[in-house]
Amino acid sequence: MQNDTGSGLGELNFHVVDDEVFIRKLIIRVLGKMGADSEKISSSENGADAIAWLDDTTQPPDIILCDLNMPDMDGVSLMRHLATRKYRGGIILVSGEDKRILKAAEDLARAHDLNFLGALAKPVTPDALESLIKLYDPLASQRTEREGVELTADDLKTAIENKDIFVVFQPQVSVTTRELIGVETLARWIHADKGFIPPDIFVHLAEEKGLIDDLTELVVDLAVTQGGEWLADGLDVKISVNISVDNLNNLKMPEYLGTKCEEAGMDSRSLVLEVTESRLMEDIVTPLEILTRLRLKGHDLSIDDFGTGHASMEQLKRIPFSELKIDRAFVNGAHRDAGAMAILKASVDLAKSMDMLIVAEGVEDQDDWDLVAKLGCDIVQGYFSAKPMPAGDIKVWLQGWLA
Ligand SMILES: [Mg+2]
């Protein structure tokens, strides 16, 4: 493709997502004027339609132009869905919102590891649009498509049965004392032929294929067993495990977790359950019941990736969360990013007003550390203190960290 001359534009497939017909038509007209082939431009009215269309099409678009603010599924949720689907085409956000919101959305796109080309303020002009389309690198998307792994439910089932999935632990330390408070358990899968499988891929697959309870049970089992061993070894740390909202339809989950803790000699208070914010907006009657029972049984409940979904105050109040984990997108580099800083501060205030423990994720350097310390976060998780590591490395790391 020769983007710089504009002659390659006719080869590209575009998908325009905007709830306003007028804007859709305008963008399509601008694309047409720039040399795009009108046969290769499709559109949807909102994120949900776009996802349905994407799941159906045999010709995924090279570039998606997406409005940020739409009813049904907005641009932020759409990006999450695109990320789960490993969409590798280019993404251009279009928005009438102010710069700060656009910047936050942009950070989010990068946090999701999407192929983000840039954001356009409305009204869309041909010049601005063209400059972003020029950034599209067809090789980048092809490369990832080739690297993309084909996994079946059977692959995953076998991996769970054979315990090919293992766990590593990322330390969480106190901002004030540097003490080790807990660890987050992270599942890893290195497939014999296909190599490293990113967790979001296999977790999504497990959710889709009804294997999520099996996967979570395996991870809980490994995590709690390790917790018991550490305890016996004199290391009393909280163990966080990520659970899926889909696990929260399984009414036996609270008992299962209780039994596991008991077997390992671990207090239920030491097992923290992290639930990602973005999925809490879904139908939540059974999950709400289960989360409440988990809390009654003494587990801490942590709201994970905070800032990436839009849980309302109402929802936050309804679920008895005891901990809030601020997503790395609003922590790393926040000191030089007014938008991220605003979200970070607001999240800290919210957590404090609701008496929740605050964990800052993505603390990667001294500046990040100083900022979250100043704002009053309690706990830090990130490369600045420690990377995820095998259980056996924790003690050596801890000696170095406290030295
Ligand atoms: Mg987590």
Short mmCIF file of C-alpha atoms and ligand atoms in Angstrom, two decimals:
data_model
loop_
_atom_site.label_atom_id
_atom_site.label_comp_id
_atom_site.label_asym_id
_atom_site.label_seq_id
_atom_site.Cartn_x
_atom_site.Cartn_y
_atom_site.Cartn_z
CA MET A 1 0.00 0.00 0.00
CA GLN A 2 1.28 3.43 -0.91
CA ASN A 3 -0.35 5.53 1.71
CA ASP A 4 1.74 8.56 1.13
CA THR A 5 0.48 8.99 -2.42
CA GLY A 6 -3.04 8.09 -1.42
CA SER A 7 -3.25 5.54 -4.22
CA GLY A 8 -3.45 2.60 -1.79
CA LEU A 9 -6.53 3.88 -0.06
CA GLY A 10 -8.81 2.13 -2.48
CA GLU A 11 -7.49 -1.21 -1.24
CA LEU A 12 -8.50 -0.65 2.35
CA ASN A 13 -11.69 -1.74 4.08
CA PHE A 14 -13.21 0.78 6.47
CA HIS A 15 -15.89 0.44 9.08
CA VAL A 16 -17.50 3.58 10.50
CA VAL A 17 -19.30 3.40 13.86
CA ASP A 18 -21.36 6.43 14.84
CA ASP A 19 -24.89 6.81 16.12
CA GLU A 20 -25.48 9.94 14.06
CA VAL A 21 -26.42 9.26 10.44
CA PHE A 22 -25.15 12.66 9.46
CA ILE A 23 -21.66 12.02 10.84
CA ARG A 24 -21.52 8.53 9.33
CA LYS A 25 -22.37 9.95 5.93
CA LEU A 26 -19.91 12.77 6.36
CA ILE A 27 -17.03 10.44 7.22
CA ILE A 28 -17.93 8.11 4.37
CA ARG A 29 -17.97 11.06 1.99
CA VAL A 30 -14.61 12.30 3.23
CA LEU A 31 -13.15 8.79 2.82
CA GLY A 32 -14.58 8.59 -0.69
CA LYS A 33 -13.03 11.93 -1.66
CA MET A 34 -9.70 10.70 -0.37
CA GLY A 35 -9.83 7.74 -2.74
CA ALA A 36 -11.41 5.00 -0.64
CA ASP A 37 -13.58 2.52 -2.52
CA SER A 38 -17.22 3.03 -1.47
CA GLU A 39 -17.79 -0.72 -1.81
CA LYS A 40 -15.24 -1.22 0.91
CA ILE A 41 -16.81 1.13 3.44
CA SER A 42 -19.36 -0.29 5.85
CA SER A 43 -20.93 1.23 8.93
CA SER A 44 -22.81 0.54 12.16
CA GLU A 45 -24.94 2.67 14.47
CA ASN A 46 -23.33 1.60 17.72
CA GLY A 47 -20.71 -0.64 19.26
CA ALA A 48 -22.98 -3.63 19.73
CA ASP A 49 -23.95 -3.61 16.03
CA ALA A 50 -20.31 -3.18 15.05
CA ILE A 51 -19.28 -6.20 17.11
CA ALA A 52 -22.11 -8.31 15.71
CA TRP A 53 -21.08 -7.26 12.22
CA LEU A 54 -17.40 -7.98 12.92
CA ASP A 55 -18.14 -11.42 14.31
CA ASP A 56 -20.03 -12.17 11.14
CA THR A 57 -17.90 -10.72 8.40
CA THR A 58 -15.28 -12.64 6.47
CA GLN A 59 -13.56 -9.37 5.60
CA PRO A 60 -12.55 -7.56 8.79
CA PRO A 61 -11.92 -3.86 8.20
CA ASP A 62 -8.40 -2.53 7.98
CA ILE A 63 -9.46 0.55 9.86
CA ILE A 64 -12.35 1.19 12.24
CA LEU A 65 -13.45 4.78 12.79
CA CYS A 66 -15.41 4.90 15.97
CA ASP A 67 -17.39 7.55 17.78
CA LEU A 68 -16.63 7.65 21.47
CA ASN A 69 -20.04 8.57 22.80
CA MET A 70 -22.86 6.35 21.59
CA PRO A 71 -25.90 4.78 23.19
CA ASP A 72 -25.93 1.00 23.74
CA MET A 73 -22.25 0.27 23.51
CA ASP A 74 -19.96 3.25 23.46
CA GLY A 75 -16.49 3.52 22.01
CA VAL A 76 -14.81 2.60 25.29
CA SER A 77 -16.66 -0.69 25.59
CA LEU A 78 -16.21 -1.31 21.88
CA MET A 79 -12.44 -1.07 22.34
CA ARG A 80 -12.56 -3.66 25.08
CA HIS A 81 -14.52 -6.00 22.83
CA LEU A 82 -12.07 -5.40 20.01
CA ALA A 83 -9.19 -6.15 22.35
CA THR A 84 -10.75 -9.44 23.47
CA ARG A 85 -11.20 -10.38 19.83
CA LYS A 86 -7.55 -9.52 19.16
CA TYR A 87 -8.59 -7.10 16.47
CA ARG A 88 -5.39 -5.90 14.85
CA GLY A 89 -6.68 -3.36 12.35
CA GLY A 90 -6.23 0.35 12.92
CA ILE A 91 -8.57 2.26 15.21
CA ILE A 92 -9.39 5.92 14.91
CA LEU A 93 -11.56 7.49 17.57
CA VAL A 94 -13.84 10.31 16.57
CA SER A 95 -15.36 12.47 19.20
CA GLY A 96 -16.98 15.72 20.10
CA GLU A 97 -15.88 15.22 23.70
CA ASP A 98 -13.21 17.39 25.21
CA LYS A 99 -9.52 16.67 24.87
CA ARG A 100 -9.15 15.12 28.31
CA ILE A 101 -11.70 12.45 27.62
CA LEU A 102 -10.16 11.72 24.24
CA LYS A 103 -6.75 11.43 25.87
CA ALA A 104 -8.07 8.99 28.48
CA ALA A 105 -9.71 6.92 25.74
CA GLU A 106 -6.46 6.94 23.85
CA ASP A 107 -4.57 5.68 26.90
CA LEU A 108 -7.14 2.99 27.26
CA ALA A 109 -6.70 1.89 23.65
CA ARG A 110 -2.98 1.61 24.24
CA ALA A 111 -3.51 -0.20 27.53
CA HIS A 112 -5.61 -2.71 25.61
CA ASP A 113 -2.71 -3.02 23.18
CA LEU A 114 -4.86 -2.05 20.25
CA ASN A 115 -3.46 -0.73 17.00
CA PHE A 116 -4.52 2.81 17.82
CA LEU A 117 -3.92 5.36 15.08
CA GLY A 118 -5.21 8.45 16.82
CA ALA A 119 -8.17 10.52 17.86
CA LEU A 120 -10.06 13.03 15.77
CA ALA A 121 -12.04 15.90 17.16
CA LYS A 122 -15.33 16.64 15.44
CA PRO A 123 -15.89 18.14 12.93
CA VAL A 124 -13.82 15.68 10.93
CA THR A 125 -11.69 17.27 8.25
CA PRO A 126 -10.11 15.40 5.33
CA ASP A 127 -6.63 16.61 6.30
CA ALA A 128 -6.84 15.37 9.86
CA LEU A 129 -8.35 12.07 8.78
CA GLU A 130 -5.74 11.52 6.11
CA SER A 131 -2.88 12.16 8.49
CA LEU A 132 -4.15 9.39 10.77
CA ILE A 133 -4.86 6.92 7.98
CA LYS A 134 -1.26 7.40 6.85
CA LEU A 135 -0.19 5.93 10.17
CA TYR A 136 -1.85 2.64 9.32
CA ASP A 137 0.77 0.00 8.71
CA PRO A 138 -0.69 -3.03 6.94
CA LEU A 139 2.37 -5.05 7.89
CA ALA A 140 1.70 -4.51 11.59
CA SER A 141 -1.73 -6.05 11.31
CA GLN A 142 -0.61 -8.90 9.04
CA ARG A 143 2.24 -9.71 11.33
CA THR A 144 -0.05 -10.14 14.26
CA GLU A 145 -2.54 -12.12 12.26
CA ARG A 146 0.19 -14.59 11.40
CA GLU A 147 1.26 -14.70 15.01
CA GLY A 148 -2.32 -15.15 16.12
CA VAL A 149 -2.84 -18.58 17.60
CA GLU A 150 -5.65 -20.89 16.72
CA LEU A 151 -6.89 -22.45 19.91
CA THR A 152 -9.76 -24.81 20.39
CA ALA A 153 -11.84 -25.56 23.46
CA ASP A 154 -10.20 -28.99 23.46
CA ASP A 155 -6.72 -27.48 23.66
CA LEU A 156 -7.79 -25.56 26.71
CA LYS A 157 -9.61 -28.47 28.27
CA THR A 158 -6.53 -30.64 27.92
CA ALA A 159 -4.32 -27.90 29.33
CA ILE A 160 -6.57 -27.58 32.38
CA GLU A 161 -6.76 -31.34 32.90
CA ASN A 162 -3.02 -31.81 32.50
CA LYS A 163 -2.33 -28.73 34.60
CA ASP A 164 -0.27 -27.18 31.83
CA ILE A 165 -1.57 -23.88 33.08
CA PHE A 166 0.55 -22.61 35.93
CA VAL A 167 0.66 -19.48 38.02
CA VAL A 168 3.10 -16.70 38.82
CA PHE A 169 2.74 -14.10 41.54
CA GLN A 170 3.18 -10.35 41.44
CA PRO A 171 3.97 -8.75 44.79
CA GLN A 172 1.83 -5.96 46.21
CA VAL A 173 3.64 -3.72 48.66
CA SER A 174 2.68 -1.04 51.12
CA VAL A 175 3.32 2.48 49.87
CA THR A 176 4.19 3.67 53.34
CA THR A 177 6.29 0.81 54.76
CA ARG A 178 7.36 -1.04 51.58
CA GLU A 179 6.22 -4.22 53.36
CA LEU A 180 4.94 -7.13 51.29
CA ILE A 181 1.16 -7.17 51.77
CA GLY A 182 0.00 -9.61 49.19
CA VAL A 183 0.48 -11.13 45.77
CA GLU A 184 -1.75 -11.27 42.72
CA THR A 185 -1.96 -14.71 41.17
CA LEU A 186 -1.55 -14.60 37.39
CA ALA A 187 -2.26 -17.61 35.20
CA ARG A 188 0.21 -18.55 32.49
CA TRP A 189 0.02 -21.04 29.69
CA ILE A 190 2.90 -22.06 27.48
CA HIS A 191 1.56 -24.42 24.88
CA ALA A 192 3.94 -27.15 23.68
CA ASP A 193 3.55 -26.17 19.99
CA LYS A 194 1.93 -22.78 20.05
CA GLY A 195 4.13 -21.18 22.67
CA PHE A 196 3.06 -18.45 25.06
CA ILE A 197 -0.69 -17.90 25.03
CA PRO A 198 -1.67 -14.49 26.40
CA PRO A 199 -3.97 -14.85 29.43
CA ASP A 200 -6.71 -12.63 27.99
CA ILE A 201 -6.96 -15.04 25.06
CA PHE A 202 -7.37 -18.20 27.08
CA VAL A 203 -9.55 -16.60 29.73
CA HIS A 204 -11.86 -15.31 27.02
CA LEU A 205 -11.87 -18.75 25.40
CA ALA A 206 -12.69 -20.35 28.75
CA GLU A 207 -15.58 -17.93 29.24
CA GLU A 208 -16.87 -18.57 25.77
CA LYS A 209 -16.62 -22.36 25.93
CA GLY A 210 -18.02 -22.88 29.40
CA LEU A 211 -14.63 -23.81 30.88
CA ILE A 212 -14.20 -20.82 33.13
CA ASP A 213 -15.16 -22.63 36.34
CA ASP A 214 -12.59 -25.34 35.60
CA LEU A 215 -9.92 -22.77 34.86
CA THR A 216 -10.68 -20.69 37.94
CA GLU A 217 -10.72 -23.77 40.16
CA LEU A 218 -7.30 -24.78 38.88
CA VAL A 219 -5.89 -21.30 39.50
CA VAL A 220 -7.50 -21.05 42.96
CA ASP A 221 -6.15 -24.47 43.82
CA LEU A 222 -2.60 -23.53 42.82
CA ALA A 223 -2.81 -20.13 44.52
CA VAL A 224 -4.26 -21.33 47.80
CA THR A 225 -1.92 -24.32 48.03
CA GLN A 226 0.97 -21.90 47.58
CA GLY A 227 -0.52 -19.56 50.17
CA GLY A 228 -0.64 -22.44 52.66
CA GLU A 229 2.99 -23.29 51.96
CA TRP A 230 4.10 -19.71 52.45
CA LEU A 231 2.15 -19.54 55.67
CA ALA A 232 3.84 -22.69 56.96
CA ASP A 233 7.11 -21.03 55.99
CA GLY A 234 6.32 -17.94 58.05
CA LEU A 235 5.26 -15.70 55.16
CA ASP A 236 1.77 -14.40 55.84
CA VAL A 237 0.55 -12.68 52.66
CA LYS A 238 -2.79 -12.08 51.07
CA ILE A 239 -3.38 -14.01 47.89
CA SER A 240 -5.43 -12.31 45.17
CA VAL A 241 -7.08 -14.34 42.47
CA ASN A 242 -8.91 -13.00 39.43
CA ILE A 243 -12.35 -14.41 39.06
CA SER A 244 -14.64 -13.99 36.09
CA VAL A 245 -18.14 -12.62 36.35
CA ASP A 246 -19.11 -15.93 34.74
CA ASN A 247 -17.81 -17.72 37.86
CA LEU A 248 -20.36 -15.73 39.77
CA ASN A 249 -23.21 -17.66 38.25
CA ASN A 250 -21.95 -20.76 39.95
CA LEU A 251 -23.72 -20.86 43.29
CA LYS A 252 -21.23 -23.42 44.62
CA MET A 253 -18.28 -21.04 44.22
CA PRO A 254 -18.33 -19.61 47.79
CA GLU A 255 -18.29 -23.10 49.34
CA TYR A 256 -15.58 -24.24 46.94
CA LEU A 257 -13.35 -21.33 47.93
CA GLY A 258 -14.06 -21.91 51.62
CA THR A 259 -13.13 -25.57 51.41
CA LYS A 260 -9.93 -24.80 49.52
CA CYS A 261 -8.82 -22.24 52.11
CA GLU A 262 -9.57 -24.65 54.91
CA GLU A 263 -7.59 -27.46 53.26
CA ALA A 264 -4.59 -25.17 52.84
CA GLY A 265 -4.83 -23.86 56.40
CA MET A 266 -5.44 -20.36 55.07
CA ASP A 267 -7.82 -17.84 56.63
CA SER A 268 -10.55 -16.86 54.17
CA ARG A 269 -9.57 -13.27 54.90
CA SER A 270 -6.30 -13.92 53.14
CA LEU A 271 -7.94 -14.86 49.86
CA VAL A 272 -8.86 -11.75 47.88
CA LEU A 273 -11.10 -12.06 44.86
CA GLU A 274 -10.65 -9.62 42.02
CA VAL A 275 -13.52 -8.93 39.67
CA THR A 276 -12.95 -6.70 36.69
CA GLU A 277 -15.01 -3.52 36.63
CA SER A 278 -15.98 -3.63 33.00
CA ARG A 279 -18.15 -6.71 33.34
CA LEU A 280 -20.07 -5.63 36.40
CA MET A 281 -22.57 -3.68 34.35
CA GLU A 282 -24.06 -6.88 33.03
CA ASP A 283 -27.01 -8.70 34.48
CA ILE A 284 -25.93 -9.04 38.02
CA VAL A 285 -28.60 -10.61 40.22
CA THR A 286 -26.87 -13.96 40.83
CA PRO A 287 -23.36 -12.42 40.86
CA LEU A 288 -24.54 -9.90 43.42
CA GLU A 289 -25.80 -12.69 45.66
CA ILE A 290 -22.56 -14.62 45.31
CA LEU A 291 -20.35 -11.59 45.87
CA THR A 292 -22.28 -10.78 49.01
CA ARG A 293 -21.90 -14.34 50.28
CA LEU A 294 -18.17 -14.27 49.51
CA ARG A 295 -17.83 -11.10 51.53
CA LEU A 296 -19.79 -12.67 54.39
CA LYS A 297 -17.39 -15.57 54.36
CA GLY A 298 -14.59 -13.12 55.03
CA HIS A 299 -12.99 -12.77 51.58
CA ASP A 300 -11.92 -9.35 50.47
CA LEU A 301 -13.47 -8.30 47.19
CA SER A 302 -11.43 -6.21 44.87
CA ILE A 303 -12.75 -4.24 41.93
CA ASP A 304 -10.11 -4.71 39.25
CA ASP A 305 -9.02 -2.53 36.29
CA PHE A 306 -10.91 0.35 37.81
CA GLY A 307 -11.45 3.21 35.39
CA THR A 308 -11.79 1.04 32.30
CA GLY A 309 -15.46 0.27 32.74
CA HIS A 310 -18.16 2.56 33.94
CA ALA A 311 -19.48 1.06 37.12
CA SER A 312 -21.80 3.67 38.55
CA MET A 313 -21.76 4.81 42.16
CA GLU A 314 -24.99 2.86 42.50
CA GLN A 315 -23.34 -0.42 41.47
CA LEU A 316 -20.29 0.25 43.58
CA LYS A 317 -22.50 0.81 46.57
CA ARG A 318 -24.53 -2.32 45.93
CA ILE A 319 -21.57 -4.67 45.88
CA PRO A 320 -19.59 -4.82 49.09
CA PHE A 321 -16.15 -4.23 47.59
CA SER A 322 -13.35 -3.78 50.07
CA GLU A 323 -10.57 -2.92 47.65
CA LEU A 324 -10.24 -0.88 44.49
CA LYS A 325 -7.48 -1.51 41.96
CA ILE A 326 -6.84 1.45 39.73
CA ASP A 327 -5.98 0.42 36.20
CA ARG A 328 -2.44 1.00 35.04
CA ALA A 329 -3.67 3.28 32.24
CA PHE A 330 -4.35 5.96 34.87
CA VAL A 331 -1.27 5.36 36.98
CA ASN A 332 1.78 4.87 34.80
CA GLY A 333 2.93 8.29 33.59
CA ALA A 334 -0.01 10.08 35.24
CA HIS A 335 2.26 12.82 36.58
CA ARG A 336 2.68 14.16 33.05
CA ASP A 337 -0.82 13.45 31.83
CA ALA A 338 -3.60 15.69 33.10
CA GLY A 339 -6.38 13.36 31.93
CA ALA A 340 -4.97 10.27 33.63
CA MET A 341 -4.23 12.30 36.73
CA ALA A 342 -7.84 13.48 36.94
CA ILE A 343 -9.15 9.91 36.76
CA LEU A 344 -6.54 8.69 39.22
CA LYS A 345 -7.45 11.38 41.76
CA ALA A 346 -11.17 10.82 41.32
CA SER A 347 -10.70 7.06 41.81
CA VAL A 348 -8.68 7.60 44.98
CA ASP A 349 -11.32 9.97 46.38
CA LEU A 350 -14.09 7.55 45.51
CA ALA A 351 -12.34 4.60 47.13
CA LYS A 352 -11.59 6.62 50.25
CA SER A 353 -15.16 7.83 50.57
CA MET A 354 -16.30 4.21 50.37
CA ASP A 355 -13.65 3.01 52.78
CA MET A 356 -11.93 0.78 50.29
CA LEU A 357 -8.28 -0.15 50.23
CA ILE A 358 -6.60 1.40 47.19
CA VAL A 359 -4.19 -0.57 45.03
CA ALA A 360 -2.37 1.28 42.25
CA GLU A 361 -1.39 -0.93 39.34
CA GLY A 362 1.23 -0.09 36.74
CA VAL A 363 3.66 1.73 39.03
CA GLU A 364 6.77 1.51 36.91
CA ASP A 365 9.11 4.23 38.11
CA GLN A 366 9.91 6.55 40.98
CA ASP A 367 7.63 9.28 39.59
CA ASP A 368 4.65 6.91 39.55
CA TRP A 369 5.50 5.74 43.05
CA ASP A 370 5.83 9.28 44.42
CA LEU A 371 2.53 10.32 42.87
CA VAL A 372 0.45 7.42 44.24
CA ALA A 373 2.14 7.87 47.63
CA LYS A 374 1.21 11.57 47.62
CA LEU A 375 -2.37 10.85 46.61
CA GLY A 376 -2.77 8.36 49.43
CA CYS A 377 -2.95 5.00 47.68
CA ASP A 378 -2.31 2.16 50.11
CA ILE A 379 -0.73 -0.52 48.00
CA VAL A 380 1.41 -0.62 44.89
CA GLN A 381 1.67 -3.30 42.29
CA GLY A 382 3.99 -2.81 39.35
CA TYR A 383 7.40 -3.27 37.82
CA PHE A 384 8.91 -0.59 40.03
CA SER A 385 8.67 -2.94 42.99
CA ALA A 386 8.40 -6.33 41.32
CA LYS A 387 7.50 -8.21 38.19
CA PRO A 388 5.33 -11.31 38.33
CA MET A 389 7.54 -14.21 39.38
CA PRO A 390 7.44 -17.90 40.23
CA ALA A 391 6.54 -18.61 43.85
CA GLY A 392 10.07 -19.79 44.56
CA ASP A 393 11.56 -16.38 43.75
CA ILE A 394 9.50 -14.34 46.17
CA LYS A 395 11.75 -14.69 49.20
CA VAL A 396 14.90 -13.66 47.36
CA TRP A 397 13.09 -10.72 45.77
CA LEU A 398 11.76 -9.66 49.18
CA GLN A 399 15.23 -9.62 50.73
CA GLY A 400 16.47 -7.35 47.94
CA TRP A 401 13.40 -5.10 48.07
CA LEU A 402 13.63 -4.52 51.81
CA ALA A 403 17.41 -4.22 51.85
MG MG B 1 -6.24 -8.50 38.40
#
